[in-house]
mmCIF file of C-alpha atoms in Angstrom:
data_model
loop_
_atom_site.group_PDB
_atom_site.id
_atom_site.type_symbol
_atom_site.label_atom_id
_atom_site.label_comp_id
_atom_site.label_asym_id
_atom_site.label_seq_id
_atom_site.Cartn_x
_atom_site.Cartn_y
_atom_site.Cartn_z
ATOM 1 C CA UNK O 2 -50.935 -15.759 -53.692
ATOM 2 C CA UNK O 3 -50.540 -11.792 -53.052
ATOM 3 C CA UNK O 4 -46.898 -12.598 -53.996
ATOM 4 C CA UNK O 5 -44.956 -10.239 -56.662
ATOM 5 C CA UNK O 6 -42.052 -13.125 -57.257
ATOM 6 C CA UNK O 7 -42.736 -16.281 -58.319
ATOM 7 C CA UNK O 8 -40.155 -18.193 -56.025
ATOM 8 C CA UNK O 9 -42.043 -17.154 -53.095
ATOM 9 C CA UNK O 10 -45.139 -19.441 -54.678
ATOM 10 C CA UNK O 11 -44.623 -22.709 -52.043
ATOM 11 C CA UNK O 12 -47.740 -24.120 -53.770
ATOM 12 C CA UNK O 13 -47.443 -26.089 -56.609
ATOM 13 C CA UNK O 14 -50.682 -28.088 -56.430
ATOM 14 C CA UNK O 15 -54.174 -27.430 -55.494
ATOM 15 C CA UNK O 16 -57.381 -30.272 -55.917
ATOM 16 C CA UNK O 17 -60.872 -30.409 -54.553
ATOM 17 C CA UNK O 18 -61.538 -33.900 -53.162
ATOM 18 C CA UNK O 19 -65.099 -36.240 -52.818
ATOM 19 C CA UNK O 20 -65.842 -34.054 -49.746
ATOM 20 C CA UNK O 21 -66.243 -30.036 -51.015
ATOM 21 C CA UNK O 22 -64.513 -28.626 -47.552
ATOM 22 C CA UNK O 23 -61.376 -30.370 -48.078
ATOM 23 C CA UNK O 24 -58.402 -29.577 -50.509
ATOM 24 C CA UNK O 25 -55.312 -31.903 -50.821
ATOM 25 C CA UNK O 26 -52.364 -29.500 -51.776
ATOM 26 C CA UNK O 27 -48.712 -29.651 -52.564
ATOM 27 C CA UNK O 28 -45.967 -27.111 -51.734
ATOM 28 C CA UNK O 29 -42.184 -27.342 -52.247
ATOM 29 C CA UNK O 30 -39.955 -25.560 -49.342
ATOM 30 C CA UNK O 31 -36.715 -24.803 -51.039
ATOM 31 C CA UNK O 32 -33.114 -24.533 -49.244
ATOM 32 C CA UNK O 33 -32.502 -21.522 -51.146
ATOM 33 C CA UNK O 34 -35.550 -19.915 -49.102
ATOM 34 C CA UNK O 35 -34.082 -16.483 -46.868
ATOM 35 C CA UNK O 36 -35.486 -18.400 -44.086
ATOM 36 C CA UNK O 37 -34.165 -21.331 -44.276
ATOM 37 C CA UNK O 38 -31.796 -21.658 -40.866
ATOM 38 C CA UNK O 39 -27.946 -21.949 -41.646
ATOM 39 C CA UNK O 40 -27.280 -23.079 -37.686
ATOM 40 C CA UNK O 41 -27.028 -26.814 -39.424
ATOM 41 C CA UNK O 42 -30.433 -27.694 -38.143
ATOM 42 C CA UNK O 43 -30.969 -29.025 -41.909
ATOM 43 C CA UNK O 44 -35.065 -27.971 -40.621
ATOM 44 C CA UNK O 45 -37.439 -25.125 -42.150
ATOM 45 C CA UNK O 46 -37.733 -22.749 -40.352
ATOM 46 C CA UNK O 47 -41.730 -22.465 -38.909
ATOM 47 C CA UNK O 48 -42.136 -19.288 -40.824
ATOM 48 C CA UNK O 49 -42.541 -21.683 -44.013
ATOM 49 C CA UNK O 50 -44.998 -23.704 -42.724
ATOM 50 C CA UNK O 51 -47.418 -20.138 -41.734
ATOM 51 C CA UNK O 52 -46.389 -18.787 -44.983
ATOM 52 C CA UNK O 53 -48.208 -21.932 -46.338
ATOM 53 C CA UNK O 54 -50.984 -21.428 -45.375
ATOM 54 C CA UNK O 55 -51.386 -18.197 -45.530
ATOM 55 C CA UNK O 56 -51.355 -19.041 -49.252
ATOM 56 C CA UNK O 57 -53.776 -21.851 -49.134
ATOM 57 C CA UNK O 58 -55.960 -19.183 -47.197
ATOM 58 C CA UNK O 59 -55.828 -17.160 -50.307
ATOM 59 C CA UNK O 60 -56.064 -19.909 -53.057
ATOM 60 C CA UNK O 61 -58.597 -21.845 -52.106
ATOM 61 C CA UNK O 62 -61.206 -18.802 -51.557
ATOM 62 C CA UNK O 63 -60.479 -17.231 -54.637
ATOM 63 C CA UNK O 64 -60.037 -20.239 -56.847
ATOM 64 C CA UNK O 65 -63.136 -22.831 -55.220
ATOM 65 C CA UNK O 66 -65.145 -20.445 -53.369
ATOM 66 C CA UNK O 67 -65.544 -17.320 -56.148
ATOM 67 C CA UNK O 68 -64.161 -14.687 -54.124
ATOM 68 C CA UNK O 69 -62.864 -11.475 -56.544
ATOM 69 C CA UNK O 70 -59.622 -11.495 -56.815
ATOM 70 C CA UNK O 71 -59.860 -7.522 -56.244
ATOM 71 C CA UNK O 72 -60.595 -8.685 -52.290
ATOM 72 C CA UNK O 73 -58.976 -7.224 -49.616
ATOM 73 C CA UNK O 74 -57.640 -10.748 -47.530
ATOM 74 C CA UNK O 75 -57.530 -9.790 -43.321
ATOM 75 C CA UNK O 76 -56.295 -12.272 -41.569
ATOM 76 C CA UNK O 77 -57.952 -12.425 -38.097
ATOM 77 C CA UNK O 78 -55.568 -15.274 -36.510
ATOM 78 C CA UNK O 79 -53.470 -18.004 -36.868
ATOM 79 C CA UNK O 80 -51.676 -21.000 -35.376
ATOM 80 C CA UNK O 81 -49.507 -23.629 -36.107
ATOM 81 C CA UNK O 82 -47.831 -26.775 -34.167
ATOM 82 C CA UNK O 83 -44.993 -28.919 -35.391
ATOM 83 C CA UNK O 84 -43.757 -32.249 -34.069
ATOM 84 C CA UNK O 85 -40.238 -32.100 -34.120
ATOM 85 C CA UNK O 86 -40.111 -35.702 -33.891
ATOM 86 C CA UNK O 87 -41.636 -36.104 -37.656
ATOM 87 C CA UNK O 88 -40.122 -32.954 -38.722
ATOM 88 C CA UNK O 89 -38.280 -33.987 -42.398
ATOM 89 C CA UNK O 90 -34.767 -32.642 -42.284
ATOM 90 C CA UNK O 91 -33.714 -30.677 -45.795
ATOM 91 C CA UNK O 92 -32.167 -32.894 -48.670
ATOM 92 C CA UNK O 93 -30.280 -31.679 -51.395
ATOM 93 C CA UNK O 94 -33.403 -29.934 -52.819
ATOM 94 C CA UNK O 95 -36.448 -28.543 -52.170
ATOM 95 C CA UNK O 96 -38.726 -30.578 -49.327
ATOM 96 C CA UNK O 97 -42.186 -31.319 -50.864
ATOM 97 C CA UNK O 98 -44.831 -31.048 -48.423
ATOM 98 C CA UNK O 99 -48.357 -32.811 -48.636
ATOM 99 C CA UNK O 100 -51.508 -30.929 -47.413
ATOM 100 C CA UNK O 101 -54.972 -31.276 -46.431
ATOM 101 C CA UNK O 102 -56.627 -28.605 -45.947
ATOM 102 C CA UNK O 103 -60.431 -28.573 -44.244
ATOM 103 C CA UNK O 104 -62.880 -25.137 -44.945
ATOM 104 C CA UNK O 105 -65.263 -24.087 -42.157
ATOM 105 C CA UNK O 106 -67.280 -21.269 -40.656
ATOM 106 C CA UNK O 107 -67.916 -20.110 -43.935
ATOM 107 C CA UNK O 108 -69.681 -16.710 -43.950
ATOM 108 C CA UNK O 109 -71.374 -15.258 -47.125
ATOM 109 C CA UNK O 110 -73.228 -11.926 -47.938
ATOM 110 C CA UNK O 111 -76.681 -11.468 -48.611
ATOM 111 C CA UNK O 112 -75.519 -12.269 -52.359
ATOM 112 C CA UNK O 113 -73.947 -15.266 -51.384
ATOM 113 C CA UNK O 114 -70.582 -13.684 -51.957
ATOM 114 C CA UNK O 115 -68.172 -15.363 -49.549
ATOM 115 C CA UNK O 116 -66.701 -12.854 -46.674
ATOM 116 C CA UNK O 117 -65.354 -14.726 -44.224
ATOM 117 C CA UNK O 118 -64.155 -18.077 -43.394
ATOM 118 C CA UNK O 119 -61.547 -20.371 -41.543
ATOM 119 C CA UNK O 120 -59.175 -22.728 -42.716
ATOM 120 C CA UNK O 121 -57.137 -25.818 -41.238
ATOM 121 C CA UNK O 122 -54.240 -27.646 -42.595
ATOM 122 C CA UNK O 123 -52.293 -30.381 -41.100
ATOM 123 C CA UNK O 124 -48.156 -31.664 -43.001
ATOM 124 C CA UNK O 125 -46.749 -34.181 -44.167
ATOM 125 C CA UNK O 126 -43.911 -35.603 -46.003
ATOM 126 C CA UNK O 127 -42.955 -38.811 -47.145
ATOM 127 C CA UNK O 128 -45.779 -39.470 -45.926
ATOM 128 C CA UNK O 129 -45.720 -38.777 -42.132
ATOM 129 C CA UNK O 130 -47.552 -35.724 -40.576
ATOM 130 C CA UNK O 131 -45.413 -33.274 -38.832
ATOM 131 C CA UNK O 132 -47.471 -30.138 -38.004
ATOM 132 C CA UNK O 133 -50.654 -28.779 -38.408
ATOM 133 C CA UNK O 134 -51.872 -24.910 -38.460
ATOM 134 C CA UNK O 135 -54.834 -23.056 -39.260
ATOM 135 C CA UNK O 136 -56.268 -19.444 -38.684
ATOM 136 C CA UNK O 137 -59.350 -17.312 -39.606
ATOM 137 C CA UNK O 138 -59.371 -14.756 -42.828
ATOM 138 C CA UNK O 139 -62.199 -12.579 -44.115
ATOM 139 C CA UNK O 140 -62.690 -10.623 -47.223
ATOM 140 C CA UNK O 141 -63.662 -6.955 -48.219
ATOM 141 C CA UNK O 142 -64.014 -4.711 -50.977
ATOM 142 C CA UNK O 143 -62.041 -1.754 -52.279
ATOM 143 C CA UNK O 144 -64.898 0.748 -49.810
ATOM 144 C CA UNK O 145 -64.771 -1.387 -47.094
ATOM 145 C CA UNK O 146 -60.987 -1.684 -46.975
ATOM 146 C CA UNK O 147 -60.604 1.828 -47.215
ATOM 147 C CA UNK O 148 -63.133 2.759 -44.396
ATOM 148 C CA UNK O 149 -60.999 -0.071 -41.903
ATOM 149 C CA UNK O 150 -57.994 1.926 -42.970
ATOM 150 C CA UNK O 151 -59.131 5.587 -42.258
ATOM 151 C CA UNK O 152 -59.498 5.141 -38.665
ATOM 152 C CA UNK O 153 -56.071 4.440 -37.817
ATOM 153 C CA UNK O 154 -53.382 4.647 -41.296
ATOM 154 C CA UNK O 155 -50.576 7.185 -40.493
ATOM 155 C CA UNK O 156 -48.335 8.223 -43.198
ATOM 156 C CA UNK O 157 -44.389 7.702 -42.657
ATOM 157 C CA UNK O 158 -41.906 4.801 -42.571
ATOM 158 C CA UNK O 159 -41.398 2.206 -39.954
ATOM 159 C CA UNK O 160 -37.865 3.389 -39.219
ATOM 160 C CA UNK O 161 -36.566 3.138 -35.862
ATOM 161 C CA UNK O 162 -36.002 6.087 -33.766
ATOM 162 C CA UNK O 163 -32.554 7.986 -34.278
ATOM 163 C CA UNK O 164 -31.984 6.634 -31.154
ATOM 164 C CA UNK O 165 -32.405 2.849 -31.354
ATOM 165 C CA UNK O 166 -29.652 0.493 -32.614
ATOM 166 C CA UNK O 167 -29.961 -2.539 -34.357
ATOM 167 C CA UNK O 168 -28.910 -6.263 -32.714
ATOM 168 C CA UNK O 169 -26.234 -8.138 -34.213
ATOM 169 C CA UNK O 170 -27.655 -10.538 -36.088
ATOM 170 C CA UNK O 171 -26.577 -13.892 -33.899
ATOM 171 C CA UNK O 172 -28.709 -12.215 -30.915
ATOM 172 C CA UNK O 173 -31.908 -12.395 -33.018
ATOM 173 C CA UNK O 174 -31.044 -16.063 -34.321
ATOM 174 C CA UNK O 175 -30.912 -14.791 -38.289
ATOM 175 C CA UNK O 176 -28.731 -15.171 -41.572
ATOM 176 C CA UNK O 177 -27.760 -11.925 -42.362
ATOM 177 C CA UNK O 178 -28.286 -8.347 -41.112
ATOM 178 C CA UNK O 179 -31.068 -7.699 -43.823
ATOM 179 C CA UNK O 180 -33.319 -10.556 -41.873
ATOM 180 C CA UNK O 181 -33.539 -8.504 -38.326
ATOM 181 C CA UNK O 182 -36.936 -6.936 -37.921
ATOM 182 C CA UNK O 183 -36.027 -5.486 -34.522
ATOM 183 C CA UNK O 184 -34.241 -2.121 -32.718
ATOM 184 C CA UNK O 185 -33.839 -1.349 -29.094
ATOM 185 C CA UNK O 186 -33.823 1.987 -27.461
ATOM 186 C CA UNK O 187 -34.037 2.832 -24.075
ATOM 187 C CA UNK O 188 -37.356 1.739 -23.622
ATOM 188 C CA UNK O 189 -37.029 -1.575 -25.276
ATOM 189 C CA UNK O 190 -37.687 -3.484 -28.684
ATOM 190 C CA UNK O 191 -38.933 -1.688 -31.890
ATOM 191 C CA UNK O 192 -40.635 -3.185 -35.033
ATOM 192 C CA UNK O 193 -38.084 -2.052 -37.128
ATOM 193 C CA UNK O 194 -37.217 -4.260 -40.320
ATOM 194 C CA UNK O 195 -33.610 -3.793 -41.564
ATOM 195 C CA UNK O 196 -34.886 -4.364 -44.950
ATOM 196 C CA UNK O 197 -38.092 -2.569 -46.257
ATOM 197 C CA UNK O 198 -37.800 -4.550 -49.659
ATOM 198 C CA UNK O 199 -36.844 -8.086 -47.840
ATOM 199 C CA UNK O 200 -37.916 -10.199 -50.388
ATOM 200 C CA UNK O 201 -39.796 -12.941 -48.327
ATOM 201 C CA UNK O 202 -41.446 -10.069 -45.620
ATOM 202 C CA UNK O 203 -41.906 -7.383 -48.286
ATOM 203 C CA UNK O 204 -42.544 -9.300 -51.861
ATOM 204 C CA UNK O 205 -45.512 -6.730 -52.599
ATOM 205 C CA UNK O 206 -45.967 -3.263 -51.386
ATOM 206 C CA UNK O 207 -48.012 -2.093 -48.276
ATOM 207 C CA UNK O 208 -50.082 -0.465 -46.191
ATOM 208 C CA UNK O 209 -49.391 -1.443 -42.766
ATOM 209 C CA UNK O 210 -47.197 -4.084 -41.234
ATOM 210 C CA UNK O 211 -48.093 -7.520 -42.223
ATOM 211 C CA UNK O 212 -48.615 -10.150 -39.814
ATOM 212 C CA UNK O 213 -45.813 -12.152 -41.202
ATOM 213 C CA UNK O 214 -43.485 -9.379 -39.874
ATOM 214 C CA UNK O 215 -45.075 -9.154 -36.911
ATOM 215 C CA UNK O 216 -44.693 -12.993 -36.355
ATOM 216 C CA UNK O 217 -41.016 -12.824 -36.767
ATOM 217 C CA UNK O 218 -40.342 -9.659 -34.683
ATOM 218 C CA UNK O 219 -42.112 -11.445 -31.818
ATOM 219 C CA UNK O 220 -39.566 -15.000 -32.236
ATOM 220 C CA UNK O 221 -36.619 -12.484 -32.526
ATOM 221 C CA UNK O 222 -37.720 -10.995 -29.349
ATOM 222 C CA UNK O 223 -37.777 -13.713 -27.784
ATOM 223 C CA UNK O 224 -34.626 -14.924 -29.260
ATOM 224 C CA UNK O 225 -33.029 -11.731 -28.000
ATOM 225 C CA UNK O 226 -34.328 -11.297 -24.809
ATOM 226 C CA UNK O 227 -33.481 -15.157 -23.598
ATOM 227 C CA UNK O 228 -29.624 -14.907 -25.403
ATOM 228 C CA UNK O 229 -30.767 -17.356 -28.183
ATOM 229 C CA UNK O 230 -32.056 -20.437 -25.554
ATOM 230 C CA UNK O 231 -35.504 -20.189 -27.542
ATOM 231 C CA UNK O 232 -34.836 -19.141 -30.996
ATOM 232 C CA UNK O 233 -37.386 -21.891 -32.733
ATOM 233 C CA UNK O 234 -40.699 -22.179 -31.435
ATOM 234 C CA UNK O 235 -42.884 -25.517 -32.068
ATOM 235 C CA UNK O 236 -46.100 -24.119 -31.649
ATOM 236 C CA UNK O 237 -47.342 -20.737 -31.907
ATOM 237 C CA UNK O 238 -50.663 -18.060 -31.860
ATOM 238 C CA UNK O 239 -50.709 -14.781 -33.076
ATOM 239 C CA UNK O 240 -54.159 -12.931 -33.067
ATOM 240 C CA UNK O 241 -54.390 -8.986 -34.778
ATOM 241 C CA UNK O 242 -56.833 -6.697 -33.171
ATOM 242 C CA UNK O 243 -56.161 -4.093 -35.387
ATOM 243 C CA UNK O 244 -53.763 -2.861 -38.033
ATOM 244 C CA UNK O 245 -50.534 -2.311 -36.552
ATOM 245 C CA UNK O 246 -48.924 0.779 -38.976
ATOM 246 C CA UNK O 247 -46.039 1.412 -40.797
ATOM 247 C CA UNK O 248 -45.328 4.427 -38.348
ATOM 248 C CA UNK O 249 -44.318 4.976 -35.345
ATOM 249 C CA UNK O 250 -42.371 2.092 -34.911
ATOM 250 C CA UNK O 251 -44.337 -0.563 -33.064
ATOM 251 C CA UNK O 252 -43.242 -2.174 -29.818
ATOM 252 C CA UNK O 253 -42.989 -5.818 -29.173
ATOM 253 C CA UNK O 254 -43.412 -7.223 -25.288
ATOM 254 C CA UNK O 255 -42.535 -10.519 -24.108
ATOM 255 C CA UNK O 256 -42.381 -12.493 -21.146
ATOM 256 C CA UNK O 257 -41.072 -15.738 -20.038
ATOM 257 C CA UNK O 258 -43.206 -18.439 -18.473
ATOM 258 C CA UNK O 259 -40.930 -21.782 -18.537
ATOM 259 C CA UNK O 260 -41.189 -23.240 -21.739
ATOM 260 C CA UNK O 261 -44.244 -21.111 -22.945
ATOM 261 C CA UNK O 262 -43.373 -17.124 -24.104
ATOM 262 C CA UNK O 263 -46.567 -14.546 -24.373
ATOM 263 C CA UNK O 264 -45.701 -11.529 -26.554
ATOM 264 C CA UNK O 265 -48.174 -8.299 -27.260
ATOM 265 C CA UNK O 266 -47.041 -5.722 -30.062
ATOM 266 C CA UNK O 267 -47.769 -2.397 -28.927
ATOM 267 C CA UNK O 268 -48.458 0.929 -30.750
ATOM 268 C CA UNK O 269 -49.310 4.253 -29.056
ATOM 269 C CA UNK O 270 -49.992 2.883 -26.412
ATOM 270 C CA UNK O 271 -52.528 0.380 -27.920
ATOM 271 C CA UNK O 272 -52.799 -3.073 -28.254
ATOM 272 C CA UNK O 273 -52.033 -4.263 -32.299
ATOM 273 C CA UNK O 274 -51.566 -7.920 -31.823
ATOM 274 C CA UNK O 275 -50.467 -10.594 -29.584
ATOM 275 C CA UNK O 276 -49.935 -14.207 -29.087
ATOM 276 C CA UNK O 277 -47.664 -17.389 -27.716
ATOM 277 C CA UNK O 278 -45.007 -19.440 -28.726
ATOM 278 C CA UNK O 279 -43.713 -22.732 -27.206
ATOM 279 C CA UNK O 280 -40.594 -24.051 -27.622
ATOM 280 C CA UNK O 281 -39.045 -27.672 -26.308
#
């Protein structure tokens, strides 16, 4: 799962079915999760569900379709749509969460080794469907990885500026003060996580900022720029064009259109990653 701690493992079941480009899977979402909303929503937060897959996008690869574990996993894109209609509301314990996950646009090497491919997953519990998501990930080696790193790694930390200060936590719609990814200085919002060892964002070490962290500094944003109105998206796209590094701080951008919100994260000057969220 490219996870150091084992509570951050939602999946707790993986099968092949009849048909060999579909998976059923089982996860379990527990309360005790530092995403997990304490606004008495009693609802996962949407992070969950992408973390999710993101893990299925790892398992199944490695485990049905012999990808080396030693594989460097890019994820191209992702999406994800909930129906907040169907959406199970926490119990006591942990929600357990039914998928079914469909493989496609597999691409392979001239020795058949897999390096690419997409994967879809719709929800469910109890058994009603309440979102779907899916998103594209391909795999390299140890010498390709490095050569996609050389042309734009920086050394240094993803501090923000001496300049910026940090939100109160309410603004960006999170538990506690360790949870805010974002600063603000004068010229507007940084990628700038409070906590570099947050143990959902940061379980392993890294290279560059990963897209999970660049998810949630684009819903704080938005959060903090509408004064909490739209704090939980529905739906969702985020699409990397490049690694977005650990230094200089990134810059998140985002922009209002009725119940829809674009966002672009910005580095140098240069496009890193972008995307939309809607919210009810």
């Amino acid at each position: 799962m490219h996870r150091t701690s084992v509570a951050e493992v939602l999946l707790t079941d993986v099968r092949p079915t009849s048909d060999p480009d579909v998976f059923e899977a089982a996860a379990s979402w527990p309360r005790a999760h530092s995403t997990f909303p304490r606004d008495g929503s009693q609802r996962n937060s949407p992070l969950v569900l992408v973390e999710t897959l993101r893990q299925l996008g790892l398992y199944v690869p490695l485990r049905f379709h012999g990808v080396p574990a030693a594989r460097h996993a890019i994820i191209s894109d992702l999406h994800f749509r909930l129906a907040p209609e169907n959406e199970p509301t926490a119990g006591p314990g942990a929600t357990e969460v039914t998928c079914l996950a469909r493989v496609s646009a597999v691409r392979r090497a001239r020795d058949r080794t897999v390096t690419g491919l997409r994967l879809d997953a719709t929800f469910a519990a109890h058994g009603v469907t309440f979102g779907e998501a899916g998103g594209g990930v391909r795999f390299v080696d140890g010498a390709g990885y490095a050569a996609l790193r050389s042309r734009g790694a920086r050394d240094g930390a993803g501090a923000p500026r001496a300049a910026a200060r940090r939100p109160e936590p309410a603004a960006l719609t999170v538990n506690h003060p360790q949870d805010a990814v974002l600063a603000e200085d004068a010229d507007g919002l940084l990628v700038a996580p409070a906590d570099p060892l947050h143990p959902f964002l940061f379980d392993h070490p890294g290279d560059h900022v990963p897209g999970m962290v660049l998810l949630e500094a684009a819903r704080q944003a938005v959060a903090y720029r509408s004064g909490g109105a739209l704090a939980r998206p529905y739906a969702g796209r985020l699409r990397a064009v490049r690694f977005t590094e650990l230094a200089p701080a990134a810059r998140v951008l985002c922009a209002r259109y009725h119940a829809t919100c674009a966002f672009r994260v910005v580095q140098g000057g240069t496009p890193t990653a972008y995307g939309t969220f809607s919210y009810p």
